[in-house]
Amino acid sequence: MGALDLDEGPLTLHFIPYPSPGHMIPLCDIARLFSSRGHHVTIITTPSNAQTLHKFVSHRLRLHTVNFPSRQLGLPEGVENLAAVNSVEDSDRVHEAAMLLRGPIECFLERNPADCIVADFFFPWVHDVATKLRIPRLVFNGFSLFAVCAMHSMYANNPMHLDAYSNVVRDLPHRITLNATPPKVLVDLTKPLLETELKSHGIIVNNFAELDGEDYIQHYEKTTGHKAWHIGPVSHICRTAEEKTERGQESVVSAHKCLSWLNSKRANSVLYICFGSINQFSDKQLYEMACAVEASGCDFVWVVPEKKGKENESEEEKEKWLPRGFEKRNVMKGMIIRGWAPQVLILGHVALGAFLTHCGWNSTVEAVSAGVPMITWPVHDEQFYNEKLISEVRGIGVEVGAEEWDVIGFVEKKKVVGRESIEKAVRRLMDGGDEAQQIRRRARELGKKARAAVEEGGSSHKNLTSLIDELKRLRECRK
Ligand code: UDP
């Protein structure tokens, strides 16, 4: 059927995000992208998670809430997101509770027909429901396609019964040797999920084609026969300082305070340190980080967990993670943010010189969009793959040398990355030598490409148009 025959009426789409900021923030941005193109979207979520989304509600974007069975799993009322817990046990409970949402969500999907369901890959059961209802399903896993290709390759080349995987990723356009091997538990968790997503109509990727690279897109489509739609970086949907400050959660520091502090700094002079929404380091590790930052002499913005420096934290408690007198000595040089930071706003400031990051995919693609080079310190999930995309494949960062791959960020780490390694990596990017300048130049160029990708005529903008056309075509076929 030709494009001219398509019913041009708006599509109806249902979005089902997984309750963790790294999954929920980008999928809700994607929902907003569809509604900004005139389509009707419903985000299906739970009451606490809905609180962060009310500001986006319009006649084209609505929320449907289902109850989160916190009590049933022994979680306090209102704890409905991985960012709200700080132990492995509680994170397992949040995950288990999220898996129990199938009943009420399925009920909603049956009663409210849509043209497409876009669900997180943590909800593989959506495949059965969508098949039963004859509705196309798209999957969002929150990864770069580079990481997805690497995972498929790892899983194909390492039999499941192996206790330890190799750290060499074979059969990709580049030969990749990871700095650690993936934990078996992570493989056991993600392998079946990645297999189920191959049964969908495609995956939506929060990235732009130029960063994953045509070679990886072709590799994915050739080896899996599956379609990947690159429509990012989706954080570009947040245009104003206010939108950037409220993205995900309300920031603990105002946009005004952040911007006036950053405005007082020279271009490329500030190191930004943030390890995402769920990672936790030991006091000992934070202490090493503080010593390294101070020794490097850089200006810095350092995001630490909310409980650090809470009002009643005693000097004795504080000195476990922060060297004595650190705040006083660095009152002009540094800003410590205790709790949620307006990351996209900070990364977009010209004062930013480098980002010390855990390589969570959202953080990575946000830094790339802003043209900020990275110091990579992967910790969990697929972050060790992202590190290689940043440091070796695209040459827009340097590695700190982390070698401990956890399943999730809450795990107590056995190894501590020493202050010397951290300081060395920071200096490599912040000292302005030849290597740093080349890395910075490449990061800037990619940043320009990222911004161009989402503008009219850019690759991601066109991909979103094609995806919308494809969904209209599928709607026509079902009539
Ligand atoms: N984020 C933020 N402020 C914070 C911590 C995190 O805005 O203080 C956002 C960040 O911009 C990103 C997301 O939370 O969009 C974290 O996702 P990522 O994939 O980087 O890491 P995860 O939290 O899943 O480990």
XYZ file of C-alpha atoms and ligand atoms in Angstrom:
504
model
C 0.000 0.000 0.000
C 1.437 3.416 -0.906
C 2.074 6.107 1.686
C -0.716 8.238 0.165
C -3.310 5.598 1.048
C -2.476 5.728 4.744
C -5.002 6.948 7.262
C -3.245 10.093 8.492
C -5.204 10.251 11.762
C -3.177 10.260 14.984
C -1.911 6.977 16.349
C -2.790 5.687 19.793
C 0.186 4.324 21.696
C 0.542 2.816 25.179
C 3.905 3.090 26.960
C 4.936 0.774 29.807
C 8.119 2.015 31.537
C 10.136 0.014 34.060
C 10.381 1.734 37.468
C 14.001 2.807 37.465
C 15.149 6.304 36.385
C 17.544 4.942 33.763
C 14.633 3.206 32.016
C 11.732 5.439 32.901
C 13.192 8.864 32.057
C 14.102 8.062 28.444
C 10.936 6.035 27.731
C 8.769 8.899 29.011
C 10.819 11.295 26.829
C 10.015 8.986 23.905
C 6.305 9.089 24.796
C 6.556 12.901 24.761
C 8.249 12.789 21.362
C 5.287 10.886 19.915
C 2.781 13.258 21.510
C 4.771 16.254 20.194
C 4.106 14.834 16.716
C 0.372 14.874 17.381
C -0.193 11.264 18.500
C -2.187 10.111 21.512
C -0.066 8.455 24.145
C -0.812 6.885 27.515
C 1.949 6.163 29.991
C 0.971 3.263 32.228
C 2.654 3.599 35.594
C 2.119 3.515 39.353
C 1.016 6.335 41.704
C 4.439 7.412 43.077
C 6.067 7.241 39.667
C 3.168 9.204 38.178
C 3.984 12.144 40.472
C 7.060 12.971 38.399
C 5.016 12.873 35.190
C 1.945 15.004 35.937
C 3.653 18.075 34.490
C 3.622 16.473 31.025
C -0.067 15.617 30.976
C -1.995 17.160 28.082
C -4.904 16.205 25.842
C -2.421 14.073 23.889
C -0.496 12.597 26.818
C -2.307 10.920 29.633
C -1.338 8.761 32.557
C -3.001 5.554 33.622
C -1.998 4.359 37.080
C -2.136 0.860 38.485
C -1.386 0.099 42.117
C 2.138 -0.972 42.996
C 2.051 -3.945 45.381
C 4.649 -2.442 47.780
C 3.048 -3.864 50.940
C 2.694 -7.327 49.463
C 6.476 -7.420 49.007
C 7.262 -5.853 52.387
C 8.242 -2.448 50.984
C 7.141 0.802 52.624
C 4.122 2.482 51.051
C 5.181 4.740 48.159
C 8.439 2.900 47.419
C 7.855 2.080 43.762
C 11.170 2.755 42.053
C 14.721 1.384 42.225
C 15.943 4.903 42.985
C 13.940 4.826 46.228
C 15.779 1.854 47.767
C 19.356 1.276 48.832
C 19.857 -2.437 49.281
C 20.002 -5.442 46.965
C 17.124 -7.055 48.880
C 14.833 -4.077 48.419
C 15.787 -3.677 44.780
C 14.798 -7.341 44.259
C 11.484 -6.543 45.941
C 10.844 -3.556 43.667
C 11.621 -5.751 40.658
C 9.325 -8.515 41.897
C 6.550 -6.029 42.549
C 6.970 -4.601 39.032
C 6.553 -8.109 37.650
C 3.217 -8.372 39.500
C 1.838 -5.428 37.499
C 0.985 -7.741 34.612
C -2.616 -8.398 35.724
C -3.835 -4.785 35.982
C -1.833 -3.622 32.962
C -3.126 -6.478 30.834
C -6.651 -5.595 31.894
C -6.108 -1.972 30.767
C -4.584 -3.046 27.449
C -7.544 -5.338 26.731
C -10.068 -2.612 27.430
C -8.224 0.176 25.637
C -7.161 -0.886 22.165
C -4.087 0.875 20.750
C -2.132 0.975 17.506
C 1.082 0.079 19.292
C 2.441 -0.915 22.700
C 5.913 0.297 23.611
C 7.168 -1.638 26.626
C 10.415 -1.961 28.507
C 12.229 -5.238 27.836
C 11.832 -6.107 31.529
C 8.186 -6.879 30.683
C 8.570 -9.807 28.244
C 4.968 -10.895 28.915
C 3.805 -7.926 26.838
C 4.749 -10.055 23.827
C 1.967 -12.581 24.598
C -0.596 -9.879 25.338
C 0.221 -7.891 22.184
C 0.113 -11.055 20.074
C -3.256 -12.007 21.568
C -4.635 -8.511 20.899
C -2.977 -8.339 17.439
C -1.236 -5.086 18.337
C 2.317 -4.292 17.179
C 4.827 -4.186 20.004
C 8.017 -2.151 20.161
C 10.624 -2.743 22.830
C 12.821 -0.335 24.741
C 15.774 -1.755 26.670
C 17.625 1.479 27.407
C 20.896 0.266 25.843
C 22.954 1.520 22.922
C 22.767 -0.746 19.878
C 26.541 -1.202 20.225
C 25.951 -2.797 23.653
C 23.064 -4.909 22.331
C 25.291 -6.223 19.510
C 28.064 -6.946 22.023
C 25.678 -8.826 24.308
C 24.265 -10.942 21.480
C 27.795 -11.741 20.398
C 28.917 -12.638 23.944
C 25.922 -14.881 24.467
C 26.343 -16.620 21.112
C 30.055 -17.235 21.605
C 29.960 -18.382 25.232
C 27.884 -21.455 26.094
C 25.437 -20.825 28.964
C 26.940 -23.503 31.184
C 30.271 -21.666 31.463
C 30.960 -20.296 34.916
C 33.005 -17.413 33.602
C 32.626 -15.597 30.324
C 35.480 -14.407 28.180
C 36.143 -10.675 28.118
C 36.705 -10.728 24.367
C 33.706 -9.723 22.255
C 33.974 -11.431 18.871
C 32.429 -10.949 15.434
C 31.746 -7.238 15.775
C 33.006 -4.553 13.380
C 35.724 -3.887 16.018
C 37.559 -6.390 18.179
C 36.623 -5.433 21.705
C 38.372 -6.589 24.862
C 36.437 -5.595 27.958
C 38.124 -4.602 31.231
C 36.060 -7.231 33.104
C 33.865 -10.243 32.390
C 30.091 -10.071 32.699
C 28.688 -11.734 35.835
C 26.726 -14.913 35.153
C 23.651 -13.605 36.987
C 23.507 -10.666 34.583
C 23.812 -12.954 31.583
C 21.100 -15.260 32.940
C 18.830 -12.248 33.446
C 19.352 -10.450 30.142
C 19.773 -13.331 27.668
C 16.124 -14.456 27.632
C 14.939 -10.832 27.656
C 17.031 -9.996 24.591
C 15.706 -13.130 22.882
C 12.087 -12.166 23.540
C 12.614 -8.644 22.250
C 13.654 -10.137 18.898
C 10.047 -11.293 18.495
C 8.824 -7.691 18.562
C 8.337 -5.291 15.653
C 11.597 -3.572 16.553
C 13.555 -1.872 19.273
C 13.583 1.841 19.912
C 17.088 3.095 20.676
C 17.871 6.262 22.620
C 20.803 7.052 20.393
C 21.536 8.553 17.003
C 22.765 6.469 14.092
C 26.103 8.284 13.845
C 27.146 7.311 17.388
C 26.278 3.613 17.163
C 27.568 3.690 13.601
C 26.111 2.327 10.350
C 28.432 -0.689 10.695
C 26.777 -1.694 13.980
C 23.263 -0.992 12.687
C 23.901 -3.208 9.668
C 25.554 -5.849 11.835
C 22.497 -5.926 14.126
C 19.990 -6.117 11.295
C 22.008 -8.757 9.448
C 22.687 -11.024 12.418
C 19.268 -10.776 14.058
C 16.915 -9.940 11.165
C 15.427 -7.378 13.537
C 14.831 -3.654 13.165
C 16.368 -0.948 15.391
C 14.908 2.555 15.333
C 17.406 5.222 16.390
C 15.393 8.252 17.486
C 17.644 9.885 20.099
C 19.165 11.558 21.960
C 15.703 11.842 23.466
C 16.763 14.263 26.231
C 16.497 16.977 23.535
C 12.768 17.011 24.183
C 13.666 19.085 27.298
C 14.347 22.545 25.908
C 14.138 25.009 28.804
C 16.322 25.181 31.940
C 13.195 24.441 33.968
C 12.373 21.294 31.978
C 15.976 20.115 32.321
C 15.916 20.713 36.082
C 12.684 18.791 36.554
C 13.572 15.875 34.279
C 13.075 12.602 36.135
C 12.931 14.018 39.631
C 12.884 17.497 41.041
C 16.502 18.520 41.499
C 17.727 19.325 45.036
C 19.465 22.434 43.677
C 17.831 25.159 41.608
C 18.700 25.802 37.964
C 19.590 29.368 38.975
C 22.097 28.258 41.626
C 23.762 25.762 39.293
C 23.959 28.168 36.388
C 25.306 31.084 38.393
C 28.007 28.866 39.889
C 28.943 27.451 36.465
C 28.838 30.947 34.904
C 31.639 31.969 37.252
C 33.945 29.305 35.786
C 36.118 29.289 32.674
C 35.125 27.221 29.599
C 36.110 23.528 29.846
C 37.392 23.927 33.406
C 34.840 21.982 35.459
C 34.857 18.258 36.144
C 31.353 16.842 36.644
C 31.091 13.655 38.721
C 27.896 11.610 38.882
C 27.326 7.868 38.958
C 23.692 7.690 37.910
C 20.567 7.064 39.870
C 21.223 3.777 41.671
C 24.939 3.205 42.095
C 26.357 3.330 45.608
C 30.011 3.480 46.563
C 31.547 2.695 49.927
C 32.794 5.556 52.112
C 36.320 4.384 51.364
C 35.750 4.755 47.621
C 34.233 8.229 48.001
C 37.212 9.230 50.133
C 39.639 8.147 47.387
C 37.602 10.101 44.861
C 37.677 13.237 47.011
C 41.460 12.993 47.445
C 41.955 12.532 43.697
C 39.742 15.468 42.762
C 41.460 17.742 45.240
C 44.922 16.643 44.075
C 43.994 17.290 40.447
C 43.287 20.917 41.287
C 40.170 21.017 39.064
C 36.966 22.868 39.717
C 34.224 20.302 40.158
C 30.548 19.516 40.598
C 30.227 16.286 42.556
C 26.887 14.519 42.970
C 26.789 12.327 46.079
C 23.929 10.310 47.584
C 21.353 12.310 49.490
C 22.184 10.712 52.822
C 25.762 12.007 52.599
C 25.958 15.274 54.448
C 22.399 15.094 55.725
C 21.805 17.678 58.400
C 22.444 15.387 61.320
C 25.563 13.759 59.839
C 28.248 14.008 62.528
C 31.785 15.175 61.757
C 32.953 11.659 62.546
C 30.541 10.145 59.995
C 31.474 12.750 57.402
C 35.187 12.169 57.770
C 34.683 8.563 56.713
C 33.970 9.696 53.132
C 35.266 13.270 52.966
C 38.789 14.290 54.064
C 38.811 16.677 57.029
C 38.391 20.300 55.939
C 37.594 19.316 52.311
C 34.536 21.538 51.990
C 36.214 24.586 53.505
C 39.326 24.227 51.356
C 37.235 23.797 48.225
C 34.507 26.311 48.910
C 35.320 28.227 45.711
C 36.459 25.285 43.616
C 33.724 22.798 44.128
C 30.010 22.282 44.429
C 28.767 19.121 46.142
C 25.182 18.215 45.259
C 23.609 15.881 47.797
C 20.803 14.126 45.984
C 19.247 14.575 42.541
C 21.200 16.906 40.240
C 19.935 18.623 37.068
C 22.338 16.578 34.964
C 21.270 17.615 31.477
C 21.417 21.283 32.491
C 24.908 20.894 33.974
C 26.323 18.914 31.049
C 25.088 21.566 28.623
C 27.113 24.379 30.241
C 30.273 25.635 28.464
C 32.232 25.468 31.731
C 32.071 21.659 31.612
C 35.429 20.102 30.790
C 34.859 16.412 31.492
C 32.364 13.980 33.004
C 33.519 11.255 35.388
C 30.770 8.736 34.714
C 29.661 5.168 35.364
C 28.785 4.972 31.635
C 25.072 4.383 32.210
C 23.668 4.709 28.709
C 21.558 7.791 29.421
C 24.454 9.624 31.037
C 26.684 8.649 28.125
C 24.357 9.856 25.404
C 23.583 13.031 27.364
C 27.322 13.793 27.591
C 27.796 13.064 23.898
C 24.915 15.422 23.008
C 26.586 18.143 25.031
C 29.977 17.465 23.410
C 31.556 16.671 26.796
C 34.397 14.099 26.916
C 34.213 11.360 29.520
C 36.330 9.614 32.119
C 34.856 6.137 32.182
C 34.288 4.166 35.365
C 31.774 1.429 34.590
C 30.157 -0.396 37.497
C 27.156 -2.519 36.575
C 24.710 -3.674 33.900
C 25.987 -3.085 30.347
C 28.308 -0.207 31.305
C 31.541 -2.064 30.505
C 30.439 -2.266 26.843
C 29.600 1.449 26.770
C 33.058 2.221 28.124
C 34.651 0.661 25.040
C 32.366 2.567 22.676
C 33.469 5.788 24.374
C 37.176 5.165 24.847
C 38.247 2.934 21.959
C 35.634 3.050 19.220
C 34.781 6.766 19.228
C 37.825 8.101 21.108
C 35.869 10.568 23.238
C 37.036 9.516 26.675
C 39.708 7.937 28.835
C 39.367 4.979 31.178
C 39.874 5.109 34.915
C 40.678 1.385 34.970
C 37.672 -0.088 36.815
C 37.631 -3.894 36.748
C 34.768 -4.913 38.989
C 31.505 -5.680 37.179
C 28.499 -5.815 39.510
C 25.014 -6.988 38.650
C 23.513 -3.897 40.214
C 24.978 -0.762 41.759
C 23.942 -1.469 45.362
C 26.437 -4.301 45.767
C 29.286 -3.641 48.186
C 32.368 -3.441 45.964
C 35.344 -5.624 46.777
C 37.917 -3.457 45.009
C 38.602 0.217 45.500
C 39.828 2.314 42.584
C 42.784 4.171 44.085
C 43.199 7.948 44.107
C 46.288 7.767 41.830
C 44.360 6.072 38.993
C 41.495 8.538 39.330
C 43.775 11.579 39.420
C 45.760 10.303 36.434
C 42.615 9.875 34.324
C 41.285 13.298 35.369
C 44.566 14.994 34.469
C 44.680 13.242 31.070
C 41.514 15.087 30.087
C 41.715 18.275 32.132
C 45.364 19.243 31.671
C 44.777 20.382 28.110
C 47.619 18.426 26.462
C 47.536 17.155 22.852
C 45.669 13.970 23.712
C 43.038 15.913 25.664
C 42.585 18.390 22.831
C 42.043 15.666 20.273
C 39.542 13.882 22.503
C 37.738 17.174 23.161
C 37.602 17.959 19.435
C 36.079 14.553 18.631
C 33.563 14.922 21.484
C 32.536 18.372 20.169
C 32.059 17.065 16.639
C 29.895 14.192 17.853
C 27.906 16.653 19.974
C 27.134 18.683 16.857
C 26.041 15.524 15.054
C 23.823 14.548 17.993
C 22.043 17.900 17.957
C 21.673 17.814 14.179
C 20.210 14.291 14.345
C 17.120 15.436 16.245
C 16.465 18.573 14.181
C 14.187 18.476 11.147
C 15.991 16.566 8.389
C 18.389 14.872 10.849
C 18.746 11.088 11.051
C 16.748 10.591 14.271
C 14.035 13.007 13.172
C 13.643 11.089 9.907
C 13.705 7.733 11.709
C 10.864 8.824 13.963
C 8.857 9.873 10.888
C 9.539 6.476 9.269
C 8.568 4.661 12.444
C 5.294 6.592 12.633
C 4.602 5.758 8.969
C 5.367 2.104 9.639
C 2.910 2.043 12.551
C 0.263 3.685 10.362
C 0.916 1.052 7.710
C 0.514 -1.715 10.291
C -2.723 -0.090 11.455
C -3.971 -0.117 7.861
C -3.063 -3.799 7.478
C -5.067 -4.727 10.570
C -8.244 -3.037 9.329
N 20.151 11.686 36.638
C 19.926 13.014 36.966
N 20.399 13.476 38.150
C 21.084 12.705 39.024
C 21.317 11.348 38.686
C 20.844 10.886 37.495
O 19.309 13.759 36.187
O 21.483 13.205 40.078
C 19.596 11.174 35.375
C 20.602 11.171 34.253
O 20.582 12.405 33.571
C 20.116 9.998 33.410
C 19.505 9.049 34.423
O 19.215 9.818 35.566
O 19.126 10.435 32.508
C 20.444 7.928 34.815
O 20.497 6.988 33.812
P 21.821 6.211 33.426
O 21.467 5.280 32.317
O 22.913 7.165 33.146
O 22.248 5.440 34.732
P 21.454 4.525 35.806
O 20.897 5.457 36.800
O 20.406 3.750 35.059
O 22.537 3.666 36.362
